Coordinates of C-alpha atoms and ligand atoms in Angstrom, one line a residue:
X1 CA -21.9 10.9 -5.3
X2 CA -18.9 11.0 -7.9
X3 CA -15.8 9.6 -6.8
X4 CA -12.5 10.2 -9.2
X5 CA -9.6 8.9 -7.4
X6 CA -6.4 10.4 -8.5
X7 CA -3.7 7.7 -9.2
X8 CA -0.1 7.0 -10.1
X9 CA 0.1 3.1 -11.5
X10 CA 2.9 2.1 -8.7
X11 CA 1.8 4.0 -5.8
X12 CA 0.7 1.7 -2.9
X13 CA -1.0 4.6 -0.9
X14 CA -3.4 4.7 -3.8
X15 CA -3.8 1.0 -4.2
X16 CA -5.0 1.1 -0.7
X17 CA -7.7 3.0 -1.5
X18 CA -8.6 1.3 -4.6
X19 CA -8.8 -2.0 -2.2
X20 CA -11.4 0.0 -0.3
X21 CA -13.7 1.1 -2.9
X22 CA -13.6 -2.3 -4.7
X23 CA -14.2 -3.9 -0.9
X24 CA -17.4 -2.0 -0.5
X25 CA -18.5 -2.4 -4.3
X26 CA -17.9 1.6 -4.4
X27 CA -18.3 2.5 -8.2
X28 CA -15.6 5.4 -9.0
X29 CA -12.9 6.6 -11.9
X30 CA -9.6 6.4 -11.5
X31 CA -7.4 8.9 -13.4
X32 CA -3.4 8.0 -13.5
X33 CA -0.8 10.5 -13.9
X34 CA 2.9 10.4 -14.1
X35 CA 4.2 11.1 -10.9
X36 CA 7.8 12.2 -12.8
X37 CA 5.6 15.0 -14.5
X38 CA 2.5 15.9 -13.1
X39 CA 0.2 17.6 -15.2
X40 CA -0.3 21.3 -14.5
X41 CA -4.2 20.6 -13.3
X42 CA -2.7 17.9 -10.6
X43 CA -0.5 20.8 -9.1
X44 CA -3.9 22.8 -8.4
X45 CA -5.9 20.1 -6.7
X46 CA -3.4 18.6 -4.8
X47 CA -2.4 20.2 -1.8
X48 CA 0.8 18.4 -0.6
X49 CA 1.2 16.9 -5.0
X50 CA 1.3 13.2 -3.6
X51 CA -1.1 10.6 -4.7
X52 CA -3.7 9.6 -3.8
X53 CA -6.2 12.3 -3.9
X54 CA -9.8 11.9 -3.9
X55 CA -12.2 14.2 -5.8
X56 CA -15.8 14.0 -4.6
X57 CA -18.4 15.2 -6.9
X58 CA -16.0 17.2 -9.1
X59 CA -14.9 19.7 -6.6
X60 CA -14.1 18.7 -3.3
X61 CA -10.6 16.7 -2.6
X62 CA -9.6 14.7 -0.3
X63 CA -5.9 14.1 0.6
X64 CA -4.0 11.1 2.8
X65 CA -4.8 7.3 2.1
X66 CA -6.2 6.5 5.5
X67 CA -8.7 9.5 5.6
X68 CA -9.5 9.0 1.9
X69 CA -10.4 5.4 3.3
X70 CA -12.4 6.4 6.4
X71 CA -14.2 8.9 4.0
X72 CA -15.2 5.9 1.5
X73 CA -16.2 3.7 4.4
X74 CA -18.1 6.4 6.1
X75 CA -20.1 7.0 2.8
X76 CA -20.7 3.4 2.1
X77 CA -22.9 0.5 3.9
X78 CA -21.1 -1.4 6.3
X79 CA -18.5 -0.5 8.1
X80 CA -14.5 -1.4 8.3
X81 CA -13.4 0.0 11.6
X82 CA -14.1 -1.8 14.9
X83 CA -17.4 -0.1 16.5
X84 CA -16.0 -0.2 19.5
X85 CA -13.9 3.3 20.1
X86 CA -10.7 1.9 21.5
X87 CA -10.2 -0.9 19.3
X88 CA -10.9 2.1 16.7
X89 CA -8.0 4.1 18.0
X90 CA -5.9 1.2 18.0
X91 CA -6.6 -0.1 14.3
X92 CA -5.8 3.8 13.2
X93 CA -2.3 3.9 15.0
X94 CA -1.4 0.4 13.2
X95 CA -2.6 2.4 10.3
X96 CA -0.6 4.6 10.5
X97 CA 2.3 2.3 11.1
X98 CA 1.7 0.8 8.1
X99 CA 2.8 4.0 6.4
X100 CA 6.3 3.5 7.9
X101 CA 6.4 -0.2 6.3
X102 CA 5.7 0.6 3.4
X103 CA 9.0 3.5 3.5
X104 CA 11.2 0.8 5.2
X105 CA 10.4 -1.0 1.9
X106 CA 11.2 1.6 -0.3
X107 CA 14.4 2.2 1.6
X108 CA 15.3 -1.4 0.6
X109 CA 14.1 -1.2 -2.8
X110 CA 16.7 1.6 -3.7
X111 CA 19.2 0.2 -1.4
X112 CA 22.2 1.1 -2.4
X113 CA 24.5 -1.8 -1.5
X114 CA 24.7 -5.4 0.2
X115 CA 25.4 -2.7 3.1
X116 CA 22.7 -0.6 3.6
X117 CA 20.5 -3.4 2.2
X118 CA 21.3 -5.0 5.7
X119 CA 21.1 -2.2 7.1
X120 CA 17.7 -1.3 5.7
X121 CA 16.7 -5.1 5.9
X122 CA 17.3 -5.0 10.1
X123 CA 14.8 -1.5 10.3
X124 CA 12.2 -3.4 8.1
X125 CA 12.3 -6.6 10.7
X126 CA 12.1 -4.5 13.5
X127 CA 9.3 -2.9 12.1
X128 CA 7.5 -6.1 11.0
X129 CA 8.4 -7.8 14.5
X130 CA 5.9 -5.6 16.2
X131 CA 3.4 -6.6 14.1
X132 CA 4.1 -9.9 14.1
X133 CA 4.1 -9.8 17.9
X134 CA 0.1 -8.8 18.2
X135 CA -0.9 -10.5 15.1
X136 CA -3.8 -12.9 16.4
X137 CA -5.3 -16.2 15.0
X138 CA -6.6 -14.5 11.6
X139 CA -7.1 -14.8 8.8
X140 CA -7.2 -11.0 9.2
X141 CA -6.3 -8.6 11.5
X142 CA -9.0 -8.4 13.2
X143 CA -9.9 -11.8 13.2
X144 CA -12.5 -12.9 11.3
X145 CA -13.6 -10.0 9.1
X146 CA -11.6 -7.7 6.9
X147 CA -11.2 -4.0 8.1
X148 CA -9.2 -0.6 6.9
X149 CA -6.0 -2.1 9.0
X150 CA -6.1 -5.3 5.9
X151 CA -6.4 -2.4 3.1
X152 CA -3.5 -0.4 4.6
X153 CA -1.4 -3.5 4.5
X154 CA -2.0 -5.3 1.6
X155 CA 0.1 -3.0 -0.8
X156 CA 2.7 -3.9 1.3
X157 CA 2.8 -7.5 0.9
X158 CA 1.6 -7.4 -2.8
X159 CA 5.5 -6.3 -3.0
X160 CA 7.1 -8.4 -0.8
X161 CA 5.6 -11.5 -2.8
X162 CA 7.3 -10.0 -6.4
X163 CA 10.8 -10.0 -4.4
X164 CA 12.7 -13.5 -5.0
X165 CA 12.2 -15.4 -2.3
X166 CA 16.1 -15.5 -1.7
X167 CA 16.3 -12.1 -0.5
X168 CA 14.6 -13.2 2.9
X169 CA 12.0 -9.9 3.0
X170 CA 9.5 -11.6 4.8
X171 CA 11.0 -14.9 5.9
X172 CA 7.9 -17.1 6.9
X173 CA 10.1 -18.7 9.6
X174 CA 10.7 -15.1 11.7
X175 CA 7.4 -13.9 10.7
X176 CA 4.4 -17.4 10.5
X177 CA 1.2 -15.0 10.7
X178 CA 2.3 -11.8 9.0
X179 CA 3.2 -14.6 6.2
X180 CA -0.4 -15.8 6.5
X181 CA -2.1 -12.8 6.9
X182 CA -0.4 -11.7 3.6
X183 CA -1.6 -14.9 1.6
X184 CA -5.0 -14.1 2.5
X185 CA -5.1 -10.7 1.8
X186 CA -3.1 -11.3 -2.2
X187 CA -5.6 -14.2 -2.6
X188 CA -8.9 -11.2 -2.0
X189 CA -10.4 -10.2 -5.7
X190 CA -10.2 -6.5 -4.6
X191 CA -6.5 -7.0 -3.6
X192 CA -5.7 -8.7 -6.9
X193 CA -7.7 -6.3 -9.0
X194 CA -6.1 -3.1 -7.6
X195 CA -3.2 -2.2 -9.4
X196 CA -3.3 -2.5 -13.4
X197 CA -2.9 -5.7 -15.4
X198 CA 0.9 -4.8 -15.7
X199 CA 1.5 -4.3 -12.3
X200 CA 4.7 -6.6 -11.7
X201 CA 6.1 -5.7 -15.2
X202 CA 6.2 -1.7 -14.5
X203 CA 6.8 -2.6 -10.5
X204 CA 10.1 -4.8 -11.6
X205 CA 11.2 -2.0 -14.0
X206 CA 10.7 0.6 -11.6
X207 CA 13.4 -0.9 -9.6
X208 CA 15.5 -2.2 -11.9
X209 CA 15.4 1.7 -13.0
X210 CA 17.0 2.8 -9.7
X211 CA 19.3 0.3 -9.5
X212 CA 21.2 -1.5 -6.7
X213 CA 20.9 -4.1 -4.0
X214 CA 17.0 -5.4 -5.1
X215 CA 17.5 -4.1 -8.8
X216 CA 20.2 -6.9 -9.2
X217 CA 18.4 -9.6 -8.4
X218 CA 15.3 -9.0 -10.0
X219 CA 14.6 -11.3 -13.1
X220 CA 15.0 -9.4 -16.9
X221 CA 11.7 -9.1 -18.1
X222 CA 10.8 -8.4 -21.4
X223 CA 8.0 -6.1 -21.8
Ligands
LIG1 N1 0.8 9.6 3.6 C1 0.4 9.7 2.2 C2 1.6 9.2 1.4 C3 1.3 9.4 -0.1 C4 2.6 9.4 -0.9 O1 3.7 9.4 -0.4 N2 2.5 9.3 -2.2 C5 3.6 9.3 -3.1 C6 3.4 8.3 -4.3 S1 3.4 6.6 -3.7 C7 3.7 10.6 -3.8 O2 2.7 11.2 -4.2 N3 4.9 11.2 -4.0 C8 5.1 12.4 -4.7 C9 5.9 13.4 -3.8 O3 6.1 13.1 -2.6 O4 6.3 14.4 -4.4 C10 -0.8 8.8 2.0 O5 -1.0 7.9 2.8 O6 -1.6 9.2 1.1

């Protein structure tokens, strides 16, 4: 089976999926495109012209991170997801939550303001409280072996590291085992090896593009 995943470098819907095939030792192409101006071929394959899509054997694509992922793990050995159907359902809805982390953190990266950085900043906390709250012992979240829920969420805090520390995004004192869940995830080879060499050059220049609350207190890097 040929699997091209379809990729913008900054994107951490696609990185999830990249996690997932490098996980289960899935060999694939990726393909990047320029999400500012999509080439005309990208418009025809995908359906909703968002990132990531998946095309199987040349014709078939996939759309949505989180089925893309099922889909790899379903056609790979092993499995990610808890056998057991209720813990199943329960590690898709946080999932799916981990969509809506990953926007609160967009909405603070192009915060406009000290104001609706705060304001932004007290959604995010709220959000990340509720994890926190039915985080277990670890070191990931399901305990002792790595699943689709890690994937989903390591994107997240491969971010959160790059911010200065000052900022308070993910203040280990308010949240001890999303902190430690995160530094075993970024210290995973497949986390670490899922977004291109540059990553944290483009990432810091993407928001220093759009200006702002973050953009201001990210470093000058020369590239
Ligand atoms: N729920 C989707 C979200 C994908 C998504 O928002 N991708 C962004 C890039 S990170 C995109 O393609 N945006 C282009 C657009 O919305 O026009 C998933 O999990 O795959």
């Amino acid at each position: 089976m040929h699997l091209e995943l379809i990729s913008f470098k900054l994107c951490p819907f696609v990185q999830r999926s990249v996690i997932t095939l490098l996980h289960k030792k899935a060999p694939f192409d990726i393909s990047y495109i320029d999400l500012s101006e999509p080439p005309a071929w990208f418009f025809k394959i995908s359906p909703f012209r968002r990132v990531p899509v998946l095309r199987v054997d040349d014709k078939t694509v996939l759309f949505e991170s989180a089925i893309i992922n099922e889909f790899i793990d379903d056609v790979t050995a092993g499995s990610l997801m808890p056998a057991d159907p209720l813990q199943k359902a329960q590690n898709r809805g946080w999932i799916q939550f981990g969509e809506q982390c990953l926007v609160d953190q967009y909405h603070l990266s192009t915060a406009e303001n000290g104001k609706s950085w705060e304001e932004s900043l007290a959604k995010a906390h709220h959000n990340l409280a509720k994890i926190e709250g039915m985080l277990g012992e670890g070191p990931y979240f399901n305990g002792e072996s790595f699943s689709l829920v890690d994937a989903a969420f390591a994107p997240l805090f491969m971010r959160y590291a790059l911010w200065p520390r000052t900022l308070g995004a993910l203040p280990s004192e308010e949240f001890p085992r999303l902190v430690s869940w995160s530094k075993t995830l970024l210290g995973l080879p497949e986390v670490q090896q899922s977004v291109v060499d540059d990553f944290h050059l483009l990432y810091a220049e993407h928001i220093r593009e759009h200006g702002g609350y973050l953009a201001n207190a990210f470093p000058v890097n020369s590239r």
